[in-house]
mmCIF file of C-alpha atoms in Angstrom:
data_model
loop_
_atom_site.group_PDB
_atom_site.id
_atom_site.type_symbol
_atom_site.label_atom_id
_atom_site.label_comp_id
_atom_site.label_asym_id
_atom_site.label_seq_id
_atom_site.Cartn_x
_atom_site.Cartn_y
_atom_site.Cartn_z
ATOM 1 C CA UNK Y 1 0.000 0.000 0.000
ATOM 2 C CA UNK Y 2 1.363 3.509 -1.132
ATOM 3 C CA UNK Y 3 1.935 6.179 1.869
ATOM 4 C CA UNK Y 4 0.683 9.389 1.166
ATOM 5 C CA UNK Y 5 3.419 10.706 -0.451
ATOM 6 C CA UNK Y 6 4.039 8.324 -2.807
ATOM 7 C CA UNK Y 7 0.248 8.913 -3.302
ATOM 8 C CA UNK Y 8 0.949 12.400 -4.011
ATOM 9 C CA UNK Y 9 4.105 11.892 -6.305
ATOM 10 C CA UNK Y 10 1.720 10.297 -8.510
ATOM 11 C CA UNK Y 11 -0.927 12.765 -8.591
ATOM 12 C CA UNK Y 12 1.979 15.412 -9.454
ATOM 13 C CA UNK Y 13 3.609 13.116 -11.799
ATOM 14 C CA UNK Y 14 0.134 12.924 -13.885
ATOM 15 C CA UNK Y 15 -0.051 16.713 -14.363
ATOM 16 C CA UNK Y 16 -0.482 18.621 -17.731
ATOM 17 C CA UNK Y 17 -1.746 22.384 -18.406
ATOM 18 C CA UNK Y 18 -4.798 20.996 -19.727
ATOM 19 C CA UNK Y 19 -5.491 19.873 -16.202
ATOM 20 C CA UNK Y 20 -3.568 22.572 -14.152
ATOM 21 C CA UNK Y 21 -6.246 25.160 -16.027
ATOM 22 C CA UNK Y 22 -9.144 23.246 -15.083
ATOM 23 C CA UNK Y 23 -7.903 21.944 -11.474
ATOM 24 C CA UNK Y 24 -7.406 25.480 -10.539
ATOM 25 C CA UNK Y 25 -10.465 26.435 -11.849
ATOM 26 C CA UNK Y 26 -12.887 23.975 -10.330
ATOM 27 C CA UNK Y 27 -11.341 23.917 -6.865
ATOM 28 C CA UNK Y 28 -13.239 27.266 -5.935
ATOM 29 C CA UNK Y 29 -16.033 25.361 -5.876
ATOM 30 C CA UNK Y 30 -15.002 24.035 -2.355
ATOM 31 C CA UNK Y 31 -14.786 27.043 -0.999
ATOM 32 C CA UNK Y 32 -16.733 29.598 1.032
ATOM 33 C CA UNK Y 33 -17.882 31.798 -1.400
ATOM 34 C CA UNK Y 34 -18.817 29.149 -3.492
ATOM 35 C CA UNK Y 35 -21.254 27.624 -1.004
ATOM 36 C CA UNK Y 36 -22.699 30.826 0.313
ATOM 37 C CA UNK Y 37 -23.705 31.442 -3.750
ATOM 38 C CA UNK Y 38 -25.199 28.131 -3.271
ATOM 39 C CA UNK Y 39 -26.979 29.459 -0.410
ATOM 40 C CA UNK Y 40 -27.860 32.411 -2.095
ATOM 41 C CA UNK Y 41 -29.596 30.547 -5.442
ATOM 42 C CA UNK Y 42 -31.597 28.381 -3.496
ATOM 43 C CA UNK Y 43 -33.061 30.823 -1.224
ATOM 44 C CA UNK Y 44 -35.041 31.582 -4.810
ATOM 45 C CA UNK Y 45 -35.550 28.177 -5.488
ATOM 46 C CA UNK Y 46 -36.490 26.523 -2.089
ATOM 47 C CA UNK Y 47 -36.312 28.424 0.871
ATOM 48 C CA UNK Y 48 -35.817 25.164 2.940
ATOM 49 C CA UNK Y 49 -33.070 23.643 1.143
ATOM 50 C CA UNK Y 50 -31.290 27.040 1.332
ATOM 51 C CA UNK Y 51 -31.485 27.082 5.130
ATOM 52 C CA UNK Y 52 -30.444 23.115 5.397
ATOM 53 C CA UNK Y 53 -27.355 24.483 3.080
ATOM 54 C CA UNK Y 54 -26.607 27.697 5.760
ATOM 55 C CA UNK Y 55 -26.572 24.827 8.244
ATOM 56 C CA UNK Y 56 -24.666 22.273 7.076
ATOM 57 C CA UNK Y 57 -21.846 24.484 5.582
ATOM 58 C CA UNK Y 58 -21.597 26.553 8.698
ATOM 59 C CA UNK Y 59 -21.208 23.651 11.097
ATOM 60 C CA UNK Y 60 -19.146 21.555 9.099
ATOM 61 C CA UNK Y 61 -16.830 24.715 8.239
ATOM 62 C CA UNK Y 62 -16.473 25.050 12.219
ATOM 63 C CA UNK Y 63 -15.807 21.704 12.747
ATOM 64 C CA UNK Y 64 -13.211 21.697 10.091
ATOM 65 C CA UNK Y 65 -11.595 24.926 11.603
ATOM 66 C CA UNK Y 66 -11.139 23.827 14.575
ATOM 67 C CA UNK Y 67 -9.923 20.615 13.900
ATOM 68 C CA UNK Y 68 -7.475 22.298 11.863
ATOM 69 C CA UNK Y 69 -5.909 24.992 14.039
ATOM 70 C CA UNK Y 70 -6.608 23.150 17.511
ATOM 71 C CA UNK Y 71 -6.327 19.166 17.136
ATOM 72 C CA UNK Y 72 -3.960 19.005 14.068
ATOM 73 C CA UNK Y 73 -2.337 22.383 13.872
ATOM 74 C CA UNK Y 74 0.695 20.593 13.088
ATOM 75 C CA UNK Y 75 0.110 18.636 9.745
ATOM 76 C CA UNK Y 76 1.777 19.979 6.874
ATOM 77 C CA UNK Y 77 0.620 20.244 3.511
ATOM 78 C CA UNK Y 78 1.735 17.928 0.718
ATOM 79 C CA UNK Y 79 4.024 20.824 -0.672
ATOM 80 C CA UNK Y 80 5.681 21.164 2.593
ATOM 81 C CA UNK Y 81 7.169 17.573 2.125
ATOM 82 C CA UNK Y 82 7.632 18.062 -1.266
ATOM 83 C CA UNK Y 83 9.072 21.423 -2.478
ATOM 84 C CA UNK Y 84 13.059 20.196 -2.147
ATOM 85 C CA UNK Y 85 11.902 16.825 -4.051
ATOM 86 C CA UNK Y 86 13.597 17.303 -7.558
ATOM 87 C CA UNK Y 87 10.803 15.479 -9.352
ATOM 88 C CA UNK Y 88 7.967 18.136 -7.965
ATOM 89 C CA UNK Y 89 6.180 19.762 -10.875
ATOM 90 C CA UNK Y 90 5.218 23.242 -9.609
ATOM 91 C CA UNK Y 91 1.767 24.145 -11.148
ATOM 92 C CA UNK Y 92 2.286 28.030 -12.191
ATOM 93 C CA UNK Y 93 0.550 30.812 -10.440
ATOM 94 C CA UNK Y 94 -0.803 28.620 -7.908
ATOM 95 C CA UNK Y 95 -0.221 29.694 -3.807
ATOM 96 C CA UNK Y 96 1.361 26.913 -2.036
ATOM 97 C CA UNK Y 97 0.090 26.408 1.437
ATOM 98 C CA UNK Y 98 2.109 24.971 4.017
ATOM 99 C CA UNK Y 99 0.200 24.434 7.029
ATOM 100 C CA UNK Y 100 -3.513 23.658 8.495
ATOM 101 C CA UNK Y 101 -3.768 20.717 6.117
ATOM 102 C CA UNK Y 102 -5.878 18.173 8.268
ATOM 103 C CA UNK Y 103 -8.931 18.113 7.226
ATOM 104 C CA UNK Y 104 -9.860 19.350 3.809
ATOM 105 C CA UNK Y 105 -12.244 22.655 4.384
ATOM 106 C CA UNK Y 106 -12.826 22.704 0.310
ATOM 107 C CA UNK Y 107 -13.940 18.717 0.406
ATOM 108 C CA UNK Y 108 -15.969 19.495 3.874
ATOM 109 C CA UNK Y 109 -17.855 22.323 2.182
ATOM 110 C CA UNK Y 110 -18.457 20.624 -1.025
ATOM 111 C CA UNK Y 111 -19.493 17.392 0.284
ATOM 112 C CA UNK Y 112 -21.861 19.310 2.223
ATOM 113 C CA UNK Y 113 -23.927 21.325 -0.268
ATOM 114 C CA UNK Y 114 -23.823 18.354 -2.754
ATOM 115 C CA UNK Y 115 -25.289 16.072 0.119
ATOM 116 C CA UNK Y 116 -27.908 18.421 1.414
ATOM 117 C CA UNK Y 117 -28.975 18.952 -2.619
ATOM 118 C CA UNK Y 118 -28.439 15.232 -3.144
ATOM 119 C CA UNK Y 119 -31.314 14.646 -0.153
ATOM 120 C CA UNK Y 120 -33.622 17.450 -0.911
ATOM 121 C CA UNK Y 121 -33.987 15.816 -4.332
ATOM 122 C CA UNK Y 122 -33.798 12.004 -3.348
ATOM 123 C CA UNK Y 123 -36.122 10.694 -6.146
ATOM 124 C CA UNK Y 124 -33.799 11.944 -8.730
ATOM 125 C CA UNK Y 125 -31.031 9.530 -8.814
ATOM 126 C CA UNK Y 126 -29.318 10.771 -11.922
ATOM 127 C CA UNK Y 127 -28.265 14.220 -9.699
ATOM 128 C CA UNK Y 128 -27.398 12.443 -7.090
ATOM 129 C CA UNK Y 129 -25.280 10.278 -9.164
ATOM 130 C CA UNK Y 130 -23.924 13.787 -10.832
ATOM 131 C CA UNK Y 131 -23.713 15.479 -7.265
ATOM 132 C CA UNK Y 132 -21.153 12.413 -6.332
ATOM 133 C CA UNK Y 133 -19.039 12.931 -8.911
ATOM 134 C CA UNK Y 134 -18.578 16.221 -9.145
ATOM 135 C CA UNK Y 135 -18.228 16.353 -5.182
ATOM 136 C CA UNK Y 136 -15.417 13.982 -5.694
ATOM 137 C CA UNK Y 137 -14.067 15.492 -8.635
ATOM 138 C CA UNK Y 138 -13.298 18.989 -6.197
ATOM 139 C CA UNK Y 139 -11.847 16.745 -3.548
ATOM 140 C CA UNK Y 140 -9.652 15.035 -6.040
ATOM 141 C CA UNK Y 141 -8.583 18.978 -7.524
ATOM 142 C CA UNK Y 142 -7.005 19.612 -4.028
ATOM 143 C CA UNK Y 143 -4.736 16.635 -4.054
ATOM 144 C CA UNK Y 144 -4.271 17.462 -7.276
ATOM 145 C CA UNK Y 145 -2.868 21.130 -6.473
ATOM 146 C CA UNK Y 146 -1.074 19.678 -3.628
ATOM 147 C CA UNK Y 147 -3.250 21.447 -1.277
ATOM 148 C CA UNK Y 148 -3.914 18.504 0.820
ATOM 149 C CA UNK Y 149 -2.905 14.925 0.818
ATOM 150 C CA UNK Y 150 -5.726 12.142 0.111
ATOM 151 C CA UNK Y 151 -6.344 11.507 3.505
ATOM 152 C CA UNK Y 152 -7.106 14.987 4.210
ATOM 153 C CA UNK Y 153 -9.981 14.982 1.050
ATOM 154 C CA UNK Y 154 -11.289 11.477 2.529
ATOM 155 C CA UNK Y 155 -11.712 13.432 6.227
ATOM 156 C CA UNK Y 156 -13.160 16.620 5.032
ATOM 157 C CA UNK Y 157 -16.000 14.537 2.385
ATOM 158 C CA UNK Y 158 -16.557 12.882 5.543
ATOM 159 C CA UNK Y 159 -17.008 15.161 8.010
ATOM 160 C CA UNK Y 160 -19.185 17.259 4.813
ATOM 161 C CA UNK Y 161 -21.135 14.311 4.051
ATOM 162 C CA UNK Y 162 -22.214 13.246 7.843
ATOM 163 C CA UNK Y 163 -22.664 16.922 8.896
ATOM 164 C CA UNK Y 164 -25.064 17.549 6.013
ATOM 165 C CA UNK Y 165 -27.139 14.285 6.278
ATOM 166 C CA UNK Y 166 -27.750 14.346 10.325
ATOM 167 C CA UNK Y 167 -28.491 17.972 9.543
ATOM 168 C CA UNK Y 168 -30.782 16.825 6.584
ATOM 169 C CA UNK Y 169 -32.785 13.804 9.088
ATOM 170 C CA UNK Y 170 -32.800 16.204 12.329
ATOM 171 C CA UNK Y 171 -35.005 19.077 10.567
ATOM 172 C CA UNK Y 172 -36.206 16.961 7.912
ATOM 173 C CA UNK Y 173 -39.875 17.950 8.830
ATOM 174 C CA UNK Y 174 -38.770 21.295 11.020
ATOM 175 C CA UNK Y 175 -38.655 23.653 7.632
ATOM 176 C CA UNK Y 176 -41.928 22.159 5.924
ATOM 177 C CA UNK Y 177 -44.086 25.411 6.189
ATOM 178 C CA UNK Y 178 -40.756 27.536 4.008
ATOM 179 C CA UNK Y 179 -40.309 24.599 1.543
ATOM 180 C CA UNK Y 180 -41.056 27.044 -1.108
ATOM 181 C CA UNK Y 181 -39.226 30.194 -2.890
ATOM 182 C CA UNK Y 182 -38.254 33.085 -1.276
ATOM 183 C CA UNK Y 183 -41.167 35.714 -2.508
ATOM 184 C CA UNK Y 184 -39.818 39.184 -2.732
ATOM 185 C CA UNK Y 185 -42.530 41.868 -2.750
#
């Protein structure tokens, strides 16, 4: 079984600018502003999906946080380990982090609004399906970018995933009476 280094080697190793463009690209769509735009959209489409969003990133992006800067403050980043390795591609005009890698905030947030949508809209397997992958496909972007190393991706989709589906069966009947649009007069 690889370590996660070796894991990450390969991930470098398989880079182009093909997917450096679109890597770079698609990884915002972990990130905060991403999921409050989420938030945002669905307040116009279903009021109570946009509130189960609020929830689920907000709680999952404080449990990340903290696990970051107060249990595992010390884990470096894959490009910590890396940068002195000869064989490390360096994606251009990408920030390197360093630090606060443990968990993945990008995969918790992403994870999370795909899992609450994924719920809200259970009969439609074919999203779901799509939600999955695409989920997974931001996760895989930041071990891609050597933002974080697999293990980190696998914790954050976790912590995403479980914090938006306990949030999705604890007020699964709380939000009926707003399961519409947001009407502005």
């Amino acid at each position: 079984m690889y370590d996660k280094i070796e894991i990450q080697k390969y991930f470098n190793r398989i880079g182009n600018p093909f997917i450096d463009s679109m890597s770079k690209a698609l990884t915002h769509a972990g990130d905060g502003i991403f999921a409050i735009v989420v938030c945002i959209t669905f307040l116009f489409i279903r009021l109570k999906t946009a509130l189960l969003l609020f929830i689920s990133f907000t709680v999952s992006a404080g449990i990340v946080q903290l696990l970051k800067h107060f249990v595992f403050s010390d884990m470096k980043r894959p490009y910590f380990s890396l940068r002195y390795d000869p064989d490390f591609r360096i994606i251009e005009n990408l920030t390197y982090h360093t630090s606060h890698a443990f968990p993945s905030g990008h995969s918790a947030s992403i994870f999370a609004i795909c899992t609450v949508i994924a719920f809200q809209y259970q009969k439609n397997i074919t999203w779901q399906i799509l939600l999955a992958l695409f989920a997974m496909l931001i996760g895989l972007t930041r071990v891609y970018l050597c933002q974080h190393f697999l293990q980190d991706v696998i914790a954050g989709s976790l912590i995403g995933t479980l914090i938006a589906y306990y949030c999705c069966i604890l007020f699964k009947n709380k939000f009926d009476s707003i399961n519409k649009p947001l009407r502005i007069r």
